[in-house]
Each structure stands twice: as C-alpha cells, then as structure tokens.
Short mmCIF file of C-alpha atoms in Angstrom, two decimals:
data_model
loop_
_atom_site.label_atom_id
_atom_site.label_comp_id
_atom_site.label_asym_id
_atom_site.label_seq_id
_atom_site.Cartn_x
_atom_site.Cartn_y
_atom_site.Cartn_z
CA UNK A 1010 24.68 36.12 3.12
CA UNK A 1011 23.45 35.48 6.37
CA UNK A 1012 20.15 34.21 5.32
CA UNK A 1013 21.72 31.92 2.73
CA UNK A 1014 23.48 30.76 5.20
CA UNK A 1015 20.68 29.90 8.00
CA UNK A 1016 18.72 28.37 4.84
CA UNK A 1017 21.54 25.95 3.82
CA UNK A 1018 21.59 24.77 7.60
CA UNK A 1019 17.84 24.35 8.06
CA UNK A 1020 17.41 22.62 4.86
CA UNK A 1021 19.68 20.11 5.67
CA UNK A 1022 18.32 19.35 9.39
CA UNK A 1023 14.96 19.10 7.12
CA UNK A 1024 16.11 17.01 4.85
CA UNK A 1025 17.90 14.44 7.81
CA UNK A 1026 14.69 14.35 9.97
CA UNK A 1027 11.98 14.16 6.72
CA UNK A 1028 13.73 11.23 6.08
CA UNK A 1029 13.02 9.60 9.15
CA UNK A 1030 10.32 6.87 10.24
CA UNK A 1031 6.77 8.38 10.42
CA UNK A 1032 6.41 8.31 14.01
CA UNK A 1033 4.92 11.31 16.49
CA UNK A 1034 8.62 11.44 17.94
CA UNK A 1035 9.86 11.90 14.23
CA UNK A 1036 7.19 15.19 13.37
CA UNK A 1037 7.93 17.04 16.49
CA UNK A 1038 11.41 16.49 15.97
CA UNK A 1039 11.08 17.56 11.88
CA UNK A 1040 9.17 21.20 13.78
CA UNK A 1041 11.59 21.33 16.97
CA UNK A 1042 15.19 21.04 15.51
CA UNK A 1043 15.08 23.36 12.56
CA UNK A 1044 14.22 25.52 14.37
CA UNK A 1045 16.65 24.88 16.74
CA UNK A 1046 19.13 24.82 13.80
CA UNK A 1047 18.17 28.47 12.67
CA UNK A 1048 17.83 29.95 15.84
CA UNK A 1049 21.74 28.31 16.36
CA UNK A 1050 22.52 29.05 12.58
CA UNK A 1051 21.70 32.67 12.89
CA UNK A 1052 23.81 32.99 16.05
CA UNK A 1053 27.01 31.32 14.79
CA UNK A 1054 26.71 33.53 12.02
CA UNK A 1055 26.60 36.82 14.36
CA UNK A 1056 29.66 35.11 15.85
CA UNK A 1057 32.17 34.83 12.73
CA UNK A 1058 31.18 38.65 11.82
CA UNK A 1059 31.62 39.94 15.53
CA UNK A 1060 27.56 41.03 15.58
CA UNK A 1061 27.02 43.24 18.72
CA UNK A 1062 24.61 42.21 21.32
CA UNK A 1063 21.84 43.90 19.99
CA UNK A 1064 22.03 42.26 16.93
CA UNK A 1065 22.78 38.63 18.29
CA UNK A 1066 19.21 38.90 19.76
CA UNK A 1067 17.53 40.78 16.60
CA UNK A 1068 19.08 37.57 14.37
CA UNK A 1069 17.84 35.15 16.97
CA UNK A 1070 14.23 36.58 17.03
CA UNK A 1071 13.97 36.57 13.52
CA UNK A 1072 14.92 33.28 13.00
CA UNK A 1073 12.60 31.93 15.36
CA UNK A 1074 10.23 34.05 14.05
CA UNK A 1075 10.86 33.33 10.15
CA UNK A 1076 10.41 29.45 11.53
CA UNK A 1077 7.14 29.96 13.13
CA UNK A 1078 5.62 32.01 10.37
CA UNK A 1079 7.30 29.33 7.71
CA UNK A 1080 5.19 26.43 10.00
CA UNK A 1081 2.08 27.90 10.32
CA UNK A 1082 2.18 28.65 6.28
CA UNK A 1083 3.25 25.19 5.13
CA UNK A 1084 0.06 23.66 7.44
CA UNK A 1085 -2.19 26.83 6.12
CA UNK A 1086 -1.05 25.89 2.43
CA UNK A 1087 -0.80 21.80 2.40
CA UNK A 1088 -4.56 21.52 1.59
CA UNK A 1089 -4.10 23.61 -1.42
CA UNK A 1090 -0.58 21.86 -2.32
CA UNK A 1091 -2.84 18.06 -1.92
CA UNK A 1092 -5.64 19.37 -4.23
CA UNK A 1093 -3.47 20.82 -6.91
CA UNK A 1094 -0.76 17.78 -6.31
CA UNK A 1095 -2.77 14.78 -5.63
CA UNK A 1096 0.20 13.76 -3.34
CA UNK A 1097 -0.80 10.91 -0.67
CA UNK A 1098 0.55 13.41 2.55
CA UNK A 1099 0.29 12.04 5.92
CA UNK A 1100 -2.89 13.72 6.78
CA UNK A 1101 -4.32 12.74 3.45
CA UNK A 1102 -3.84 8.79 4.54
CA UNK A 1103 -5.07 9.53 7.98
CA UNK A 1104 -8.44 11.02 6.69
CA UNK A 1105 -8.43 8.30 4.16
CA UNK A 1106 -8.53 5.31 6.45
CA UNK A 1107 -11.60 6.23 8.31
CA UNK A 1108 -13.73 3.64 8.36
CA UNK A 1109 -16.93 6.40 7.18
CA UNK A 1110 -15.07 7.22 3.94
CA UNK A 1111 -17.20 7.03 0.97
CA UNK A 1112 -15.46 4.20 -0.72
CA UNK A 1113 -15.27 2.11 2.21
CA UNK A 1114 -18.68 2.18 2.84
CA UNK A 1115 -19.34 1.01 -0.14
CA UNK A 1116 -17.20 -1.99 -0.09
CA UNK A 1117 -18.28 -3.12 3.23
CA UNK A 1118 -21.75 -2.82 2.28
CA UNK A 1119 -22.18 -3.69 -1.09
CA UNK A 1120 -18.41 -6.61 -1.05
CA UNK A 1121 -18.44 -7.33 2.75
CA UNK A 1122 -16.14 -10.35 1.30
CA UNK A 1123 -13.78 -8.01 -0.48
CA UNK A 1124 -13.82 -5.42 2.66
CA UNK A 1125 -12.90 -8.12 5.00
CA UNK A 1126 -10.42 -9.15 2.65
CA UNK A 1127 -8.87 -5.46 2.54
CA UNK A 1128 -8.73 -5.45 5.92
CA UNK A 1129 -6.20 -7.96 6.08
CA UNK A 1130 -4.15 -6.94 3.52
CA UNK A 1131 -3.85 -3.87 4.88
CA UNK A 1132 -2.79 -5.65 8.26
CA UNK A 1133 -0.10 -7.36 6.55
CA UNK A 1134 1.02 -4.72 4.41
CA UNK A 1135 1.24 -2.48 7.24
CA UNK A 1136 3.76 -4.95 8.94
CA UNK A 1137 5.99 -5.85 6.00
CA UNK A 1138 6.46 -1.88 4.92
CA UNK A 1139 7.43 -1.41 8.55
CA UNK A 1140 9.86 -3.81 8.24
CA UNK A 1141 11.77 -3.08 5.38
CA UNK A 1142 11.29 0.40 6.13
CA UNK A 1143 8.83 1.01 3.58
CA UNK A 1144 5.71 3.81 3.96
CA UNK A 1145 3.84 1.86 6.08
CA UNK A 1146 1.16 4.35 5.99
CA UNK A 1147 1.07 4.45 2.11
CA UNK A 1148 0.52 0.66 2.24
CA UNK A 1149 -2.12 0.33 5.05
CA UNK A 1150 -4.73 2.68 3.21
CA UNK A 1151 -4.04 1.75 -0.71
CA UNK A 1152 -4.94 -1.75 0.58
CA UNK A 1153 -8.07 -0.45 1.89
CA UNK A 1154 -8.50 0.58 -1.69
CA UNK A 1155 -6.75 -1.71 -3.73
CA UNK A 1156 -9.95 -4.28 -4.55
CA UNK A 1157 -12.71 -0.84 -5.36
CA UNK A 1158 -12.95 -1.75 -8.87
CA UNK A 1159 -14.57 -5.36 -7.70
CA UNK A 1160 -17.82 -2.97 -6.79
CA UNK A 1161 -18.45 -3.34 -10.35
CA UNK A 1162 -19.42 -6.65 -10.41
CA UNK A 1163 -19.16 -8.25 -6.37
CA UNK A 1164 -20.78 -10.91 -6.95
CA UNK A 1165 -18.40 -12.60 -9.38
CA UNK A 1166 -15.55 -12.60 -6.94
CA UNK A 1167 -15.71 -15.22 -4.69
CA UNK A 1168 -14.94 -14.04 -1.37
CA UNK A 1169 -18.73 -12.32 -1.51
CA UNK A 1170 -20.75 -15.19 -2.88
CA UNK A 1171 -22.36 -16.48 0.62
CA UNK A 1172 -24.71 -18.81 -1.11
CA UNK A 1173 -23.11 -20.71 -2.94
CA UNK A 1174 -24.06 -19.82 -6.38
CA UNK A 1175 -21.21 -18.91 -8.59
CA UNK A 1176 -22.01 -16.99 -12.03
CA UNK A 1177 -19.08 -17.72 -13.27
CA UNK A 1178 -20.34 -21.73 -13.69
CA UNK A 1179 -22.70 -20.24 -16.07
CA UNK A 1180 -19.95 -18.06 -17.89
CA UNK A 1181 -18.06 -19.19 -21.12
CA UNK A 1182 -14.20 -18.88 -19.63
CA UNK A 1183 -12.99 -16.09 -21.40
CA UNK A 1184 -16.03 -14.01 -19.81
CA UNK A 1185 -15.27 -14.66 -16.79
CA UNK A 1186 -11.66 -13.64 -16.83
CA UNK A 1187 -12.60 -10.42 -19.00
CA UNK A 1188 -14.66 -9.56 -15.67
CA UNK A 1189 -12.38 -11.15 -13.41
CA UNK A 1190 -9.27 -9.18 -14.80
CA UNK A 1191 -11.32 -5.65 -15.40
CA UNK A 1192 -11.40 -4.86 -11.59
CA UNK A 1193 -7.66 -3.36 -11.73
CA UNK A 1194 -9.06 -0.95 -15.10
CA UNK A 1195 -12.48 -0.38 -13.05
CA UNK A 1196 -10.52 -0.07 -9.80
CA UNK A 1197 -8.26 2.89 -11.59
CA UNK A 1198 -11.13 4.54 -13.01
CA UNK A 1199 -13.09 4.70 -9.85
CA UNK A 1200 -10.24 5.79 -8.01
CA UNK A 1201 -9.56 8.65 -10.39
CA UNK A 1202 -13.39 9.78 -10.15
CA UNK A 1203 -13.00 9.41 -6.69
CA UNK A 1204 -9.76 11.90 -6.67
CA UNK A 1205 -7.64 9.69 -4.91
CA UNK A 1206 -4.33 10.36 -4.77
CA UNK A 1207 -1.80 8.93 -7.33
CA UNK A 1208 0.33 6.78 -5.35
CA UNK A 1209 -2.73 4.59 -4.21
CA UNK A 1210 -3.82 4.85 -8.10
CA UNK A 1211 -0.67 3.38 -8.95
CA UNK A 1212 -0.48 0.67 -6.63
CA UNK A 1213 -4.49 -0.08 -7.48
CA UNK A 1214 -2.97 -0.55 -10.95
CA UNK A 1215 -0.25 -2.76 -10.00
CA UNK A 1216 -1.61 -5.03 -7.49
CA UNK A 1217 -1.70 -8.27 -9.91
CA UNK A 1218 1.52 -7.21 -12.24
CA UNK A 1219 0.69 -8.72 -15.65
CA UNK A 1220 0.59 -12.05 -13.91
CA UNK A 1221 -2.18 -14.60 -15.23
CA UNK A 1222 -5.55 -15.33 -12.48
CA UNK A 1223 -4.51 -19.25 -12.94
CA UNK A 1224 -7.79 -20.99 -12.06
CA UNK A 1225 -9.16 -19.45 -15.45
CA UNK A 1226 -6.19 -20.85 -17.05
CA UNK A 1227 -5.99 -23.75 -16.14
CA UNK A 1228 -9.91 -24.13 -16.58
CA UNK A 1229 -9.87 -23.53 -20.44
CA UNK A 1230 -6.75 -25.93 -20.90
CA UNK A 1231 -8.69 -28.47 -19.64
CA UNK A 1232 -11.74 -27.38 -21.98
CA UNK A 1233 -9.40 -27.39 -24.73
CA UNK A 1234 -7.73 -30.25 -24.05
CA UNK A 1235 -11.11 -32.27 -24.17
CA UNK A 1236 -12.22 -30.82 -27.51
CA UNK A 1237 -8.48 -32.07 -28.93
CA UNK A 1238 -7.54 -28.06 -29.11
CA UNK A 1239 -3.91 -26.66 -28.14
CA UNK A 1240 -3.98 -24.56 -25.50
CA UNK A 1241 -4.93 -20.80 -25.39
CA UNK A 1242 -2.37 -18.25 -25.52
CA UNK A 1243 -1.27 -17.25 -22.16
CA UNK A 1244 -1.39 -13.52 -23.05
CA UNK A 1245 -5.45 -13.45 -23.50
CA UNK A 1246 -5.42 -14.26 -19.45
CA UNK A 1247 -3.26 -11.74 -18.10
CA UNK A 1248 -4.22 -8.26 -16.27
CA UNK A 1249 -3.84 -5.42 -17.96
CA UNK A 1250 -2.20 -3.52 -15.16
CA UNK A 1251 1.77 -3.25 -14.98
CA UNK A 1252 4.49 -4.65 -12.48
CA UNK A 1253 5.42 -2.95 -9.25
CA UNK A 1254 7.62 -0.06 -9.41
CA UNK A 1255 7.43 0.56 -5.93
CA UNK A 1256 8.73 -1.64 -2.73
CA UNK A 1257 5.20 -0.33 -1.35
CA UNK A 1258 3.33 -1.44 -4.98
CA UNK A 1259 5.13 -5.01 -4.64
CA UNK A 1260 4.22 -5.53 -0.22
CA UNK A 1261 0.46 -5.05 -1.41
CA UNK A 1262 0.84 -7.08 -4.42
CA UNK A 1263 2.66 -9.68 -1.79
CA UNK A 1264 -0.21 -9.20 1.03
CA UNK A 1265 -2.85 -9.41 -1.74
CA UNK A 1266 -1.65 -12.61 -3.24
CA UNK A 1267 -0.60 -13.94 0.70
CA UNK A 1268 -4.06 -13.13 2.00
CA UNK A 1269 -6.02 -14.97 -0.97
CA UNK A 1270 -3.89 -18.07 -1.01
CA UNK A 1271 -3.69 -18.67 3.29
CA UNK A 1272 -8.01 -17.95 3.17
CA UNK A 1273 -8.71 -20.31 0.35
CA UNK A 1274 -6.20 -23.11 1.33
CA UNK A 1275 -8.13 -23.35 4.83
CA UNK A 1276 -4.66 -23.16 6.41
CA UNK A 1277 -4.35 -23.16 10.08
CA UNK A 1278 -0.80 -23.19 11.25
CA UNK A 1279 1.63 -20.34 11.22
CA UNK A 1280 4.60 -23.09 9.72
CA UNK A 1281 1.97 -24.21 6.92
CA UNK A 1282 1.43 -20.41 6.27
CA UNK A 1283 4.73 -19.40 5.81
CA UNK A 1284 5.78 -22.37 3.46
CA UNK A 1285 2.98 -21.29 1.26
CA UNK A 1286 4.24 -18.00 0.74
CA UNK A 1287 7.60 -18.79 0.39
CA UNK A 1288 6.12 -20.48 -2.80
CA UNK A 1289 4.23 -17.56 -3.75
CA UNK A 1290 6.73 -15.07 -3.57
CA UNK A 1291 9.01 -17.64 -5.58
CA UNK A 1292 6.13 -17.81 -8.08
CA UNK A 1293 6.39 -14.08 -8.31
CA UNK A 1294 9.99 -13.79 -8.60
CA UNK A 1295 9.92 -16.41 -11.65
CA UNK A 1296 7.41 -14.40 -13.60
CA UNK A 1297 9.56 -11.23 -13.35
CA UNK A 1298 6.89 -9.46 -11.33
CA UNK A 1299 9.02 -7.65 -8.23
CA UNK A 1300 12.10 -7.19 -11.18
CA UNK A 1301 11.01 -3.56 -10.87
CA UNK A 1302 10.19 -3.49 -7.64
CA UNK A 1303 13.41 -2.00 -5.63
CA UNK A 1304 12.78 -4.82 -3.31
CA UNK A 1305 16.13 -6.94 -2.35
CA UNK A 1306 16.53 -10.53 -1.37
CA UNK A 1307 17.16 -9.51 2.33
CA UNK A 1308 13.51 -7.16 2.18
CA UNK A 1309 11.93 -10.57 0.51
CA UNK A 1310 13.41 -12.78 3.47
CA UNK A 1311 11.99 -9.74 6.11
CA UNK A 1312 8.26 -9.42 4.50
CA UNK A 1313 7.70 -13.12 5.04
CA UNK A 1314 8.49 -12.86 8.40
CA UNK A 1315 6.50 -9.61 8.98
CA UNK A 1316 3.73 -12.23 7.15
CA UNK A 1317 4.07 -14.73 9.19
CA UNK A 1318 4.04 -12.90 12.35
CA UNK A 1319 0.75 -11.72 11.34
CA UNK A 1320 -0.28 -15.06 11.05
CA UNK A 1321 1.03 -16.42 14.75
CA UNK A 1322 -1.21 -13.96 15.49
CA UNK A 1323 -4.36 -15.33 13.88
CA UNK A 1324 -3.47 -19.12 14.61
CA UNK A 1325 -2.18 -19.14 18.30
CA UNK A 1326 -4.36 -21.45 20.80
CA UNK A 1327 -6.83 -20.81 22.79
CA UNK A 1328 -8.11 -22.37 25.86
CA UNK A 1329 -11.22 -25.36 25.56
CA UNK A 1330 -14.10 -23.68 27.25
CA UNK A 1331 -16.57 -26.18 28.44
CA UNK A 1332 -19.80 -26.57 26.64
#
C-alpha cells in the first residue's frame, strides 16, 4: 500500500514538471521535486499509520534511495530505449545539431545554398515553436534536416546554382518538377538510412503538404497556352508528401515557405517581410494545408510575429562607415 501510494504521488509531480518548457531550470526541477515528493510521500504515509521513529527514517531512506537508483537507471537505459524507439529525446536533438554530424556535412559541402538556407529555417522555427509553446528543440534540428533529400540532385535547386546556369532551362517541365518534387521521397529515404528519428522523418515528409511548387505550374500553363492546349491537371504538380499533423510539422512548413519567399523577393524591410507572409500563411490556409495541423488562429497571429522578429533582426541599420 505504501508504495502504491508514494508511486501515485511521484507520478503525478512527473507528469506536472515533464510537461513543462525545456529549459535547465525545468530538468533539475523534473530530478529535484520527485524526489522531494517521495521522500514527503513516504513520510505522510508513516504519519496516517502512526510508523515509529525508526521506521519514519527507514521509509525516508528508501525513498530517496528508490529515486536515485530509478535516475541513474532511466539515464543508464535511454540509449537503449532511443535505439529500439527511434524517439527524438532531448539528448538525441542535442547530438543531432552539431554542426560535424554526418548529414550536415554533407549539405554544407556538397548544397552550401540549401545549408544556408536550413540555417535559417531553423532560426525561425526555433522562435515560432517557442512562442506558441511548441518543441522548440524538435523544430530547430528537423530544419537542419528538412532539405537532405535535395543532396540528390543540388544543383537543380536554385539556392546552390552560383553560376548562373540553370538545368532546369534545358528540362522539359514535367522533369523538372518530377526532380523538383522527389526531394521530400529522397529526403525520407535518406533520413531512414540515416536512422533518424521519426518525428524529424515525419516533418521531412510534410514540409511542402501536397501543395503545388507554382513556378512549374505556372510555367507549363503558359507552354500550353501557346500551343492552344488546356491546362495541365493540377494534381501531376503536387508533392507527394502529406499535410502537417503536427503544430511543429506546420512552423517548419511555415519557416520553409517564409525563408524561400523573403530570400527570393530581395526584401529588405521588416514591414515588407511581414506583409508577405501574412499572404503566405493565407495561401496555406486556403489550400487546406495547416487543417491538420493543431495550430489555432491566435498560434498563426504569434508565429508571424516570432517571424518577423527574426527579421528586425536581419534588417535593422547600421552605421555608414567611411570609405
């Protein structure tokens, strides 16, 4: 009875404190109070039965004990529990986001353009999640990975052509969106080779939605619409990945489509920034792709903020140096 009863109490102090923001103050307090609470737990109990003094202080000492020992196993076992799980822990994101991981070598060596990209994303991912109280963590490192399926082809992708040759002028249309749309299936497949873990697999997935790369589209309406054609069905353009079903899936998706729009609009005010993606989120609302995202109206209205923040950042003056 007694250790049902210390177990009821520390599971609940677990389950208040897990549920916390991911801060240092937040996983000392998640070790310090339940133990705390069982150490307490076990001596209220000891109380109500009229324990003698003797065994107030056995109870007490075992508790504390029992806490320890349950500590040092769950950090002894959470390697194990990530390999067999795949989960995206804490310490799994930390070691993740170092700049020597495999991966991220490879993008900033072989798509500089697509690493510098990342980077961004991942800046204003970071600051949306933390504002609508999102995993903040989660988002900073699957934007890291989100693009790893462009590796397959870099030089198609615009951000890393530096000399001003585009393939894609040489490309019939629906070539170029076959290899344009593949990095999400590529992206998945690499990521699952790679073993990362499923939450950043899913959000790699879901980055685009379903939604249509529009510069392709609109491209072969024109082509038809000189050779007297109706246009192409819609469908043939679209990713093949699926809508966010995540508020952390649908900030990356938001930061993705953000950072691309702001960098090729040349746009260098933080007012001109933020009225382009209040169109783009609109744009996203109207083709159902946050419908099954968990995000509300009020964590919409709080993202662009965190965006444009981000942006204030990037655009604020700086002193004329003389020449």
């Amino acid at each position: 009875t007694q250790l049902l009863f210390v177990n009821i109490i520390v599971i609940v102090f677990c389950a208040i404190f897990a549920g916390k923001s991911s801060r240092l103050s937040s996983n000392a307090s998640l070790i310090l109070y339940p133990t705390l609470a069982a150490v307490t737990a076990s001596l209220c109990y000891g109380f109500l039965i009229g324990a003698t003094r003797e065994e107030f202080i056995t109870s007490g000492v075992f508790a504390l004990i029992s806490c320890i020992a349950s500590l040092v196993a769950a950090v002894g076992l959470s390697p194990i529990y990530e390999l067999l799980s795949n989960a995206a822990s804490p310490v799994k994101l930390i070691s993740l986001s170092q700049p020597g991981q495999h991966l991220l070598k490879r993008l900033f060596m072989e798509a500089s353009g697509t690493y510098s990209h990342s980077m961004m994303v991942a800046n204003l991912s970071d600051s949306a999640a933390e504002a609508i109280g999102a995993d903040a963590l989660l988002c900073k490192v699957a934007s890291y990975y989100h693009d790893i399926g462009k590796l397959e082809a870099p030089r198609y992708f615009t951000e890393n052509q530096t000399d001003g040759n585009n393939p894609h002028d040489a490309l019939p249309v629906m070539d170029s969106v076959r290899i344009i749309t593949a990095h999400i299936e590529d992206g998945v497949k690499l990521a699952k080779k790679e073993r990362l873990p499923s939450a950043i697999i899913k959000i790699i997935d879901e980055h685009h939605g379903n939604s249509v790369p529009a510069y392709f589209y609109h491209k072969a309406c024109e082509e038809a619409k000189t050779k007297g054609l109706e246009p192409p069905d819609i469908n043939n353009f679209r990713y093949k990945g699926h809508i966010p079903s995540s508020r952390e899936s649908a900030v990356v998706m938001l930061a993705d489509t953000t950072e691309a729009a702001v960098r090729s609009k040349n746009i260098t005010s933080a007012d001109a920034a933020e009225d382009l993606i209040r169109v783009l989120v609109k744009d996203k609302i109207d083709h159902d792709q946050l419908s099954n995202s968990g995000l509300s109206f009020d964590d919409i209205e709080n993202i662009i903020r965190a965006f444009r923040q981000i942006y204030e950042g990037m655009f604020h003056e700086r002193i004329k140096y003389p020449s």
